[in-house]
PDB file of C-alpha atoms in Angstrom:
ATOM      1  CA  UNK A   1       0.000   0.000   0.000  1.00 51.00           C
ATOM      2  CA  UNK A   2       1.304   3.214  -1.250  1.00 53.00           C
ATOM      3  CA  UNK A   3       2.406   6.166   1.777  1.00 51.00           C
ATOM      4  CA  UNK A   4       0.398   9.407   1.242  1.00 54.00           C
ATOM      5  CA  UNK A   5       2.823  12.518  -0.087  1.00 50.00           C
ATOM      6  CA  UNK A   6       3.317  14.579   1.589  1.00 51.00           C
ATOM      7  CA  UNK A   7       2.420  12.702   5.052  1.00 53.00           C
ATOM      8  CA  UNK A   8      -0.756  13.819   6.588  1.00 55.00           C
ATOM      9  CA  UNK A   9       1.027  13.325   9.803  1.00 53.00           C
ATOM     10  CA  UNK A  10       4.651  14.922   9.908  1.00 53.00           C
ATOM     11  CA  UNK A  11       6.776  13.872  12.411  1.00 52.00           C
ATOM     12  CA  UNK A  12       7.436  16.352  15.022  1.00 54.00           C
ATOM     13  CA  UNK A  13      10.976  17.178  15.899  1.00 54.00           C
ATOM     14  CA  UNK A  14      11.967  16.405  19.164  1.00 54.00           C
ATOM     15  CA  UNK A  15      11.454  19.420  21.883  1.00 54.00           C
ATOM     16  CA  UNK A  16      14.389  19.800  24.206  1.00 53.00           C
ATOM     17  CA  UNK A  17      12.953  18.911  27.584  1.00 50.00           C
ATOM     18  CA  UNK A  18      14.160  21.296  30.918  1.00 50.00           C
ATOM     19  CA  UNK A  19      16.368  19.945  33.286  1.00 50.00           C
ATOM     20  CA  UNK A  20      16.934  21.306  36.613  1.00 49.00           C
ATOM     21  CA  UNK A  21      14.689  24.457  35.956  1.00 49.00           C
ATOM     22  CA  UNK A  22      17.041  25.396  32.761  1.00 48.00           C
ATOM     23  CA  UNK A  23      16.072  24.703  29.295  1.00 49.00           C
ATOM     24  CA  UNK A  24      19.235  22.378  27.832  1.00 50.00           C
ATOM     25  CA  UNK A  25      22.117  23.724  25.439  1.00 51.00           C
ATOM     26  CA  UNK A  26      20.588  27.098  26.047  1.00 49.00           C
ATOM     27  CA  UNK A  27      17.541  26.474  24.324  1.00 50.00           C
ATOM     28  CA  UNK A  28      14.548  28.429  25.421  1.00 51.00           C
ATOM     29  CA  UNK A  29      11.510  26.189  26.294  1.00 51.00           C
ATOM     30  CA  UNK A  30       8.157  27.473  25.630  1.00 53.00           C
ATOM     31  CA  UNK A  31       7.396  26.960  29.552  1.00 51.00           C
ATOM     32  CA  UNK A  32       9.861  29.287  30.429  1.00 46.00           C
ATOM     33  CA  UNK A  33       9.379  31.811  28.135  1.00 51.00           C
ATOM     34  CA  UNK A  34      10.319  35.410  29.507  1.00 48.00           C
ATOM     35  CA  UNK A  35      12.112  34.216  32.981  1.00 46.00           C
ATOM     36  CA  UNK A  36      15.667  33.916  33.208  1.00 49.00           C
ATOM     37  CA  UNK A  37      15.637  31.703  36.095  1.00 51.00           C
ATOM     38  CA  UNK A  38      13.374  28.713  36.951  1.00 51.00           C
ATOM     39  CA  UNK A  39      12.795  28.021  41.163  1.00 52.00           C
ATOM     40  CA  UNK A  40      11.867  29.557  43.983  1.00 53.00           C
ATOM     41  CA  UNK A  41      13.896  32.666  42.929  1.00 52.00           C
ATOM     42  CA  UNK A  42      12.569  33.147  39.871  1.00 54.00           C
ATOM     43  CA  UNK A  43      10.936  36.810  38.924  1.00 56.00           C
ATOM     44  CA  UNK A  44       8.259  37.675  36.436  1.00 54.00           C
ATOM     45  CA  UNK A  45       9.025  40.055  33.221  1.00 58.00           C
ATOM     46  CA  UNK A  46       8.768  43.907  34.394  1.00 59.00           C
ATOM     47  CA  UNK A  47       5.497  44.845  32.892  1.00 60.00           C
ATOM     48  CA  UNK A  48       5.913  48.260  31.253  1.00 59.00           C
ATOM     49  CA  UNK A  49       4.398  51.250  32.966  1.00 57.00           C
ATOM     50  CA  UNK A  50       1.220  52.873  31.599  1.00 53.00           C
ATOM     51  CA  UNK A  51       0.360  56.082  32.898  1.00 56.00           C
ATOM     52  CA  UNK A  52      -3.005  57.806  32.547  1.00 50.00           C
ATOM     53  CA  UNK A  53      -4.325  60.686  32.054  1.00 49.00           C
ATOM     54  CA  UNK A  54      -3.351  63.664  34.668  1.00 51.00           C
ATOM     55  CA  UNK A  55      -6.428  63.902  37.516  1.00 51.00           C
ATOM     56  CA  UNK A  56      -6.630  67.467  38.677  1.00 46.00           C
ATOM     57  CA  UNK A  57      -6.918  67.929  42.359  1.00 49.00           C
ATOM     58  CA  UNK A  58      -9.836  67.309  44.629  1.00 46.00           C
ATOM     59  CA  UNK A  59     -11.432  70.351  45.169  1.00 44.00           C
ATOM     60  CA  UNK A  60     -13.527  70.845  48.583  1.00 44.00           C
ATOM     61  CA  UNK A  61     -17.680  71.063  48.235  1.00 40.00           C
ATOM     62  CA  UNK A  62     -18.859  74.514  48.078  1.00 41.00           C
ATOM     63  CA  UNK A  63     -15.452  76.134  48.205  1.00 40.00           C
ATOM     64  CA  UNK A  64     -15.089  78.149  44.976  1.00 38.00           C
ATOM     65  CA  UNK A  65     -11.538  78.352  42.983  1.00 38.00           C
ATOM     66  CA  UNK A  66      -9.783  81.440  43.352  1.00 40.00           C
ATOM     67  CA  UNK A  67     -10.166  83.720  39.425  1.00 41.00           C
ATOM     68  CA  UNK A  68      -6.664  84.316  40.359  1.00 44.00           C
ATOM     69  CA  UNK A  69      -3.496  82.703  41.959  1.00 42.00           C
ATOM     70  CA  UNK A  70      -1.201  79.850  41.562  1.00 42.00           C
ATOM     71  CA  UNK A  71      -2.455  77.701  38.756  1.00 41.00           C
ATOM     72  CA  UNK A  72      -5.247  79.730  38.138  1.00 43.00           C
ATOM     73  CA  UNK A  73      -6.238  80.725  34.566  1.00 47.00           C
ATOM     74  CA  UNK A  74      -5.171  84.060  33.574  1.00 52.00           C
ATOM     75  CA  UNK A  75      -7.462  85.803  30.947  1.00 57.00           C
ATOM     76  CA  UNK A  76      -4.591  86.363  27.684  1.00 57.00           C
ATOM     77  CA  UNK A  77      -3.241  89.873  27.378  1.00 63.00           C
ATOM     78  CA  UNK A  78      -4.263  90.520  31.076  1.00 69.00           C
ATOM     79  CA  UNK A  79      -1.224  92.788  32.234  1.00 76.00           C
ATOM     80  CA  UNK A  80       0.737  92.117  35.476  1.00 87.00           C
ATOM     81  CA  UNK A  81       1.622  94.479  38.315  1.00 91.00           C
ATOM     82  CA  UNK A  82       4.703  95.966  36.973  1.00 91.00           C
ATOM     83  CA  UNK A  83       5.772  95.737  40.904  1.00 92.00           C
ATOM     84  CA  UNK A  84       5.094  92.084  41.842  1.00 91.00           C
ATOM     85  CA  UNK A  85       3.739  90.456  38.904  1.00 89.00           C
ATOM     86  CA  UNK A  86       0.508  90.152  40.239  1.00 89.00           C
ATOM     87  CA  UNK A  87      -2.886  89.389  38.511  1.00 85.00           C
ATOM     88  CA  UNK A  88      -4.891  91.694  37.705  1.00 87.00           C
ATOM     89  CA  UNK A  89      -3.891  94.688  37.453  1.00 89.00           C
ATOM     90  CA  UNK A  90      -5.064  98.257  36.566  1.00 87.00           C
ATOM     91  CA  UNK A  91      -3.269  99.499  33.297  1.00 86.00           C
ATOM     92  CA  UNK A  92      -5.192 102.770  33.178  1.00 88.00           C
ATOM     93  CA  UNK A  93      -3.954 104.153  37.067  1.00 93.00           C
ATOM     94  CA  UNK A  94      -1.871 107.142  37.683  1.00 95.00           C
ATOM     95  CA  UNK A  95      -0.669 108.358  41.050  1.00 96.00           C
ATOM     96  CA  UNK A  96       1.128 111.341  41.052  1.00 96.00           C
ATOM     97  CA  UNK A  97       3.371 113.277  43.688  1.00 96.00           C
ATOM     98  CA  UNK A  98       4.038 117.256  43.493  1.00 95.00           C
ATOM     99  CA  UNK A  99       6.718 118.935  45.477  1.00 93.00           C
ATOM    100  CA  UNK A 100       7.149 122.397  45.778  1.00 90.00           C
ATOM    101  CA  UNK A 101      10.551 124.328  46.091  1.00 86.00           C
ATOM    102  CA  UNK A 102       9.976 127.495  47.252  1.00 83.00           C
ATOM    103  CA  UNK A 103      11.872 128.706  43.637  1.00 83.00           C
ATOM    104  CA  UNK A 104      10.770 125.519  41.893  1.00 85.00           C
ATOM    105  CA  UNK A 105       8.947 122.469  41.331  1.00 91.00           C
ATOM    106  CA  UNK A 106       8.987 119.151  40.909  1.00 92.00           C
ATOM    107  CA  UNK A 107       5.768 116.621  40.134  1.00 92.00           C
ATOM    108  CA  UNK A 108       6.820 112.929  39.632  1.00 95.00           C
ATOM    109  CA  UNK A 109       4.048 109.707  38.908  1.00 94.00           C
ATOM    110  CA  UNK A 110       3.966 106.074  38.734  1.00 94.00           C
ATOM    111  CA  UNK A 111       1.708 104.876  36.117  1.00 92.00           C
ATOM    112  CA  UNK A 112       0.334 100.963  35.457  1.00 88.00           C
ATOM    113  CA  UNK A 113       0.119  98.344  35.689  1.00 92.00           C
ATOM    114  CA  UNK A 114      -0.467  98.103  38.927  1.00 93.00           C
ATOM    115  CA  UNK A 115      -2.226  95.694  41.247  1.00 93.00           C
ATOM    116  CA  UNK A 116      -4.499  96.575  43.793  1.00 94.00           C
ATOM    117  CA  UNK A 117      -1.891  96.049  46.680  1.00 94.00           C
ATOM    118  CA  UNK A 118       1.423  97.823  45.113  1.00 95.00           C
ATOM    119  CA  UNK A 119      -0.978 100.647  44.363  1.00 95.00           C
ATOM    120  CA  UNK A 120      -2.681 101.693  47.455  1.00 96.00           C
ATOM    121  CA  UNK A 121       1.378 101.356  48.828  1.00 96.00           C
ATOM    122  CA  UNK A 122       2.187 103.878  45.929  1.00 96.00           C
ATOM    123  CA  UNK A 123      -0.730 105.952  46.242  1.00 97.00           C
ATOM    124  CA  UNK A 124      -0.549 106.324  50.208  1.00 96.00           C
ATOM    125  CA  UNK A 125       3.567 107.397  49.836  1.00 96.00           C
ATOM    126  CA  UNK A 126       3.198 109.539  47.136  1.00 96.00           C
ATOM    127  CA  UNK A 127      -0.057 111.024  48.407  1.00 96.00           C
ATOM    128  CA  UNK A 128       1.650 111.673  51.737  1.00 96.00           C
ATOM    129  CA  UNK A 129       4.830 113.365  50.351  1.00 95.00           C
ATOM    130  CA  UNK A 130       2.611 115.387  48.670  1.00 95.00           C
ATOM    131  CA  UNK A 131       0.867 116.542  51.372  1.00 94.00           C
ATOM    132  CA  UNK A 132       4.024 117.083  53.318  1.00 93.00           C
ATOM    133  CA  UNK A 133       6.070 119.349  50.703  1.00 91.00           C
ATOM    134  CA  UNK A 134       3.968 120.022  48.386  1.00 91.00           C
ATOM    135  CA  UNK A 135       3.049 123.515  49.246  1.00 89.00           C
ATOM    136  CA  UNK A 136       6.560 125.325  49.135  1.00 88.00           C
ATOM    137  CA  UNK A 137       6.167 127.341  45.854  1.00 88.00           C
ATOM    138  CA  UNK A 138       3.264 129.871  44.919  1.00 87.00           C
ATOM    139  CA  UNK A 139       2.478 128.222  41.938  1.00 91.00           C
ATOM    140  CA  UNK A 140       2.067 124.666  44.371  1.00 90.00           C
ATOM    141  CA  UNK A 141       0.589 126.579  46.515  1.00 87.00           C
ATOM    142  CA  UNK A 142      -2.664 127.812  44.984  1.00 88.00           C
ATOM    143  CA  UNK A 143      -3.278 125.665  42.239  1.00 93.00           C
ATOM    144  CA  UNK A 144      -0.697 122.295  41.687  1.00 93.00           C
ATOM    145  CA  UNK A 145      -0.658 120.952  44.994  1.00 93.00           C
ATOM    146  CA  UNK A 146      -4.166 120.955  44.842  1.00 93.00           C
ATOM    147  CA  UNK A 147      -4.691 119.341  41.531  1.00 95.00           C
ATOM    148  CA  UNK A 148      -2.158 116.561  42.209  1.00 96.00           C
ATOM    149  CA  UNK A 149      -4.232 115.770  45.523  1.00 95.00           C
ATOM    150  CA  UNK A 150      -7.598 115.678  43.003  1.00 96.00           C
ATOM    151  CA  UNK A 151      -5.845 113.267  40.511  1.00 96.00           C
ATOM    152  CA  UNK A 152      -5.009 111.302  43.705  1.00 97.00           C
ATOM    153  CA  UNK A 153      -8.681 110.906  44.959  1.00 96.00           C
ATOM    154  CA  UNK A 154      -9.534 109.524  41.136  1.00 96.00           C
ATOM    155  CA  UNK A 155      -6.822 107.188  41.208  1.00 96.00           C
ATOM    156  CA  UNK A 156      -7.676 106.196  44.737  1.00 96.00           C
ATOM    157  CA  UNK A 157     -11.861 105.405  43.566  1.00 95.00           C
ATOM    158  CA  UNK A 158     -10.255 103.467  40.620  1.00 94.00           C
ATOM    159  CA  UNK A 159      -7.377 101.794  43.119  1.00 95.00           C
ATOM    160  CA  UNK A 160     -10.438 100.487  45.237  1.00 93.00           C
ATOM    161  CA  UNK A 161     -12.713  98.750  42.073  1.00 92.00           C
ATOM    162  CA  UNK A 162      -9.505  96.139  41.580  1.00 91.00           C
ATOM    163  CA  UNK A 163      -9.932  93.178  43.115  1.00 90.00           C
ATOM    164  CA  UNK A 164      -7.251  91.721  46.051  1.00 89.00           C
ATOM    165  CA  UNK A 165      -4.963  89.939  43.814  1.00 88.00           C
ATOM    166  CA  UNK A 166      -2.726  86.484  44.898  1.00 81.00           C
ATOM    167  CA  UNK A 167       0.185  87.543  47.415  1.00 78.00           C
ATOM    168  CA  UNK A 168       3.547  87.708  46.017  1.00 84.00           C
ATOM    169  CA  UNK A 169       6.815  88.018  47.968  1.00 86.00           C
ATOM    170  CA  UNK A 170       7.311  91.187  45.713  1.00 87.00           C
ATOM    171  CA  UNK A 171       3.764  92.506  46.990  1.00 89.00           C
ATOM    172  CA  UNK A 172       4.426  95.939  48.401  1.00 91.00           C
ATOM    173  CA  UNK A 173       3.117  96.749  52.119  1.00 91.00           C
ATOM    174  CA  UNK A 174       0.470  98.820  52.076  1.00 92.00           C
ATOM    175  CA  UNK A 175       1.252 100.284  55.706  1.00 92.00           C
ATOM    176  CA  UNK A 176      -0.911 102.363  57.228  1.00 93.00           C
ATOM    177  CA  UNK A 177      -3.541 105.065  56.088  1.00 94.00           C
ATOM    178  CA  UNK A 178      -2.477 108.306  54.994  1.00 94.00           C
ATOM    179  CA  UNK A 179      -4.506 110.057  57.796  1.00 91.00           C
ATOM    180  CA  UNK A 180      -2.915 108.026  60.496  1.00 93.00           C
ATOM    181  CA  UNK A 181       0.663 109.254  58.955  1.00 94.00           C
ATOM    182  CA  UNK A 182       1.793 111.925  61.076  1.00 92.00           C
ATOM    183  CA  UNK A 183       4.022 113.342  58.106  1.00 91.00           C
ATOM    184  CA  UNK A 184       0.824 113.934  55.964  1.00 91.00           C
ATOM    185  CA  UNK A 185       0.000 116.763  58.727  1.00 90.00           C
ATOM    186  CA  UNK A 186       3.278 118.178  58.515  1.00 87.00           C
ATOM    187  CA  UNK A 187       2.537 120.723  55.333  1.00 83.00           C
ATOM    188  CA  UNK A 188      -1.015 121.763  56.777  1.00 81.00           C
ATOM    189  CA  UNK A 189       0.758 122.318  59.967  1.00 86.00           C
ATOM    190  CA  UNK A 190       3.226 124.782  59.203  1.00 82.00           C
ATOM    191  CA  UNK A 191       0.340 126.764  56.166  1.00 79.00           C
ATOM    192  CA  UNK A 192      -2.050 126.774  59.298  1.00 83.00           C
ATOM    193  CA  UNK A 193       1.132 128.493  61.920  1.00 82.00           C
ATOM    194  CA  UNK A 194       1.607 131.074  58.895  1.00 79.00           C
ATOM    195  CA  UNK A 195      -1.698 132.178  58.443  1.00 82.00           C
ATOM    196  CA  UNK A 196      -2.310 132.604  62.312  1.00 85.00           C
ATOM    197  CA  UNK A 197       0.966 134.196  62.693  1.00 81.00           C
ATOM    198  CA  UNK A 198      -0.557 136.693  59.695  1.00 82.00           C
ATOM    199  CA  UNK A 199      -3.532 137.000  61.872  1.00 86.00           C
ATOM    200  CA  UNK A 200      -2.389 137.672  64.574  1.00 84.00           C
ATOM    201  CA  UNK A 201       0.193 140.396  63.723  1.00 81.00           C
ATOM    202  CA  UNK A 202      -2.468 141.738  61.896  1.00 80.00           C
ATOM    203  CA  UNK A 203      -4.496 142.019  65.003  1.00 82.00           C
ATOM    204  CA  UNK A 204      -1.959 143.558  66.987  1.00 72.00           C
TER     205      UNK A 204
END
């Protein structure tokens, strides 16, 4: 009786069988595939690490997240305290500071952006200086003194709309109000001693 060709039953070649938890001449067994080592030693293959999608923190029930701050979103274009850095900021304020010499004068400002914290610091220094030696000149004295004080009282309405932006270690101190300065009296002081001293003399 003829033998099918080809067989329908190849032979199989002979499969190396593991001795002593190692596959023989090297060979890698099918039973051991991906371990180095066979025994009570013996580690699985490092499975790669997968790693999902970033979770953004847990955020407490009915606490709402600050518009601005670390990691908050900051509209684009908004412009940053030119001080600190802090958001937001009021592009549009002017505080301004006029000194008279008694021969001279001198007016200086400090113009945005500036946050809400870095100004009112501005605005209460300058504001104060002004009020201090800002009367020393005619000119100062009957008309610029008084309309750097007016721009001040604008910029200090406009100060107070910003909102209290995110504390930076560049923040400027406020300190305190300009009415609790005792240097703020000291122009007023010596105006008010002048005209009694005219007064007086003129009484006598």
């Amino acid at each position: 009786m003829a033998t099918p060709y080809p067989p329908q039953h190849p032979a199989q070649p002979n499969q190396p069988v593991p001795q002593g938890g190692y596959a023989p001449n090297g060979a890698q067994h099918p039973a051991y595939a991906g371990y180095a080592q066979q025994g009570p030693y013996a580690q699985p293959p490092a499975q790669p690490h997968v790693q999902g999608p970033p979770q953004a923190p847990a955020q407490a029930y009915g606490q709402p997240q600050p518009a601005y701050g670390p990691g908050a979103s900051v509209p684009p274009g908004a412009p940053g305290c030119r001080v600190c850095g802090a958001f937001p900021a009021a592009a549009d304020v002017t505080i301004r500071q006029h000194t008279g010499l008694l021969v001279a004068m001198r007016t200086d400002k400090a113009q945005g952006p500036l946050c809400r914290t870095c100004a009112t610091a501005i605005h209460r220094q300058m504001t104060t200086k002004t009020l201090a030696g800002g009367w020393f000149s005619p000119m100062s004295l009957f008309l610029l003194c008084w309309l750097t004080l007016a721009a001040n009282v604008h910029a200090h309405f406009k100060i107070a709309k910003l909102p209290h932006p995110a504390p930076t270690p560049a923040t400027l101190h406020p300190g305190k109000p300009i009415l609790q300065r005792p240097l703020a009296y000291v122009g007023l002081s010596l105006i008010a001693g002048w005209v009694l001293f005219l007064v007086v003399r003129g009484l006598s």
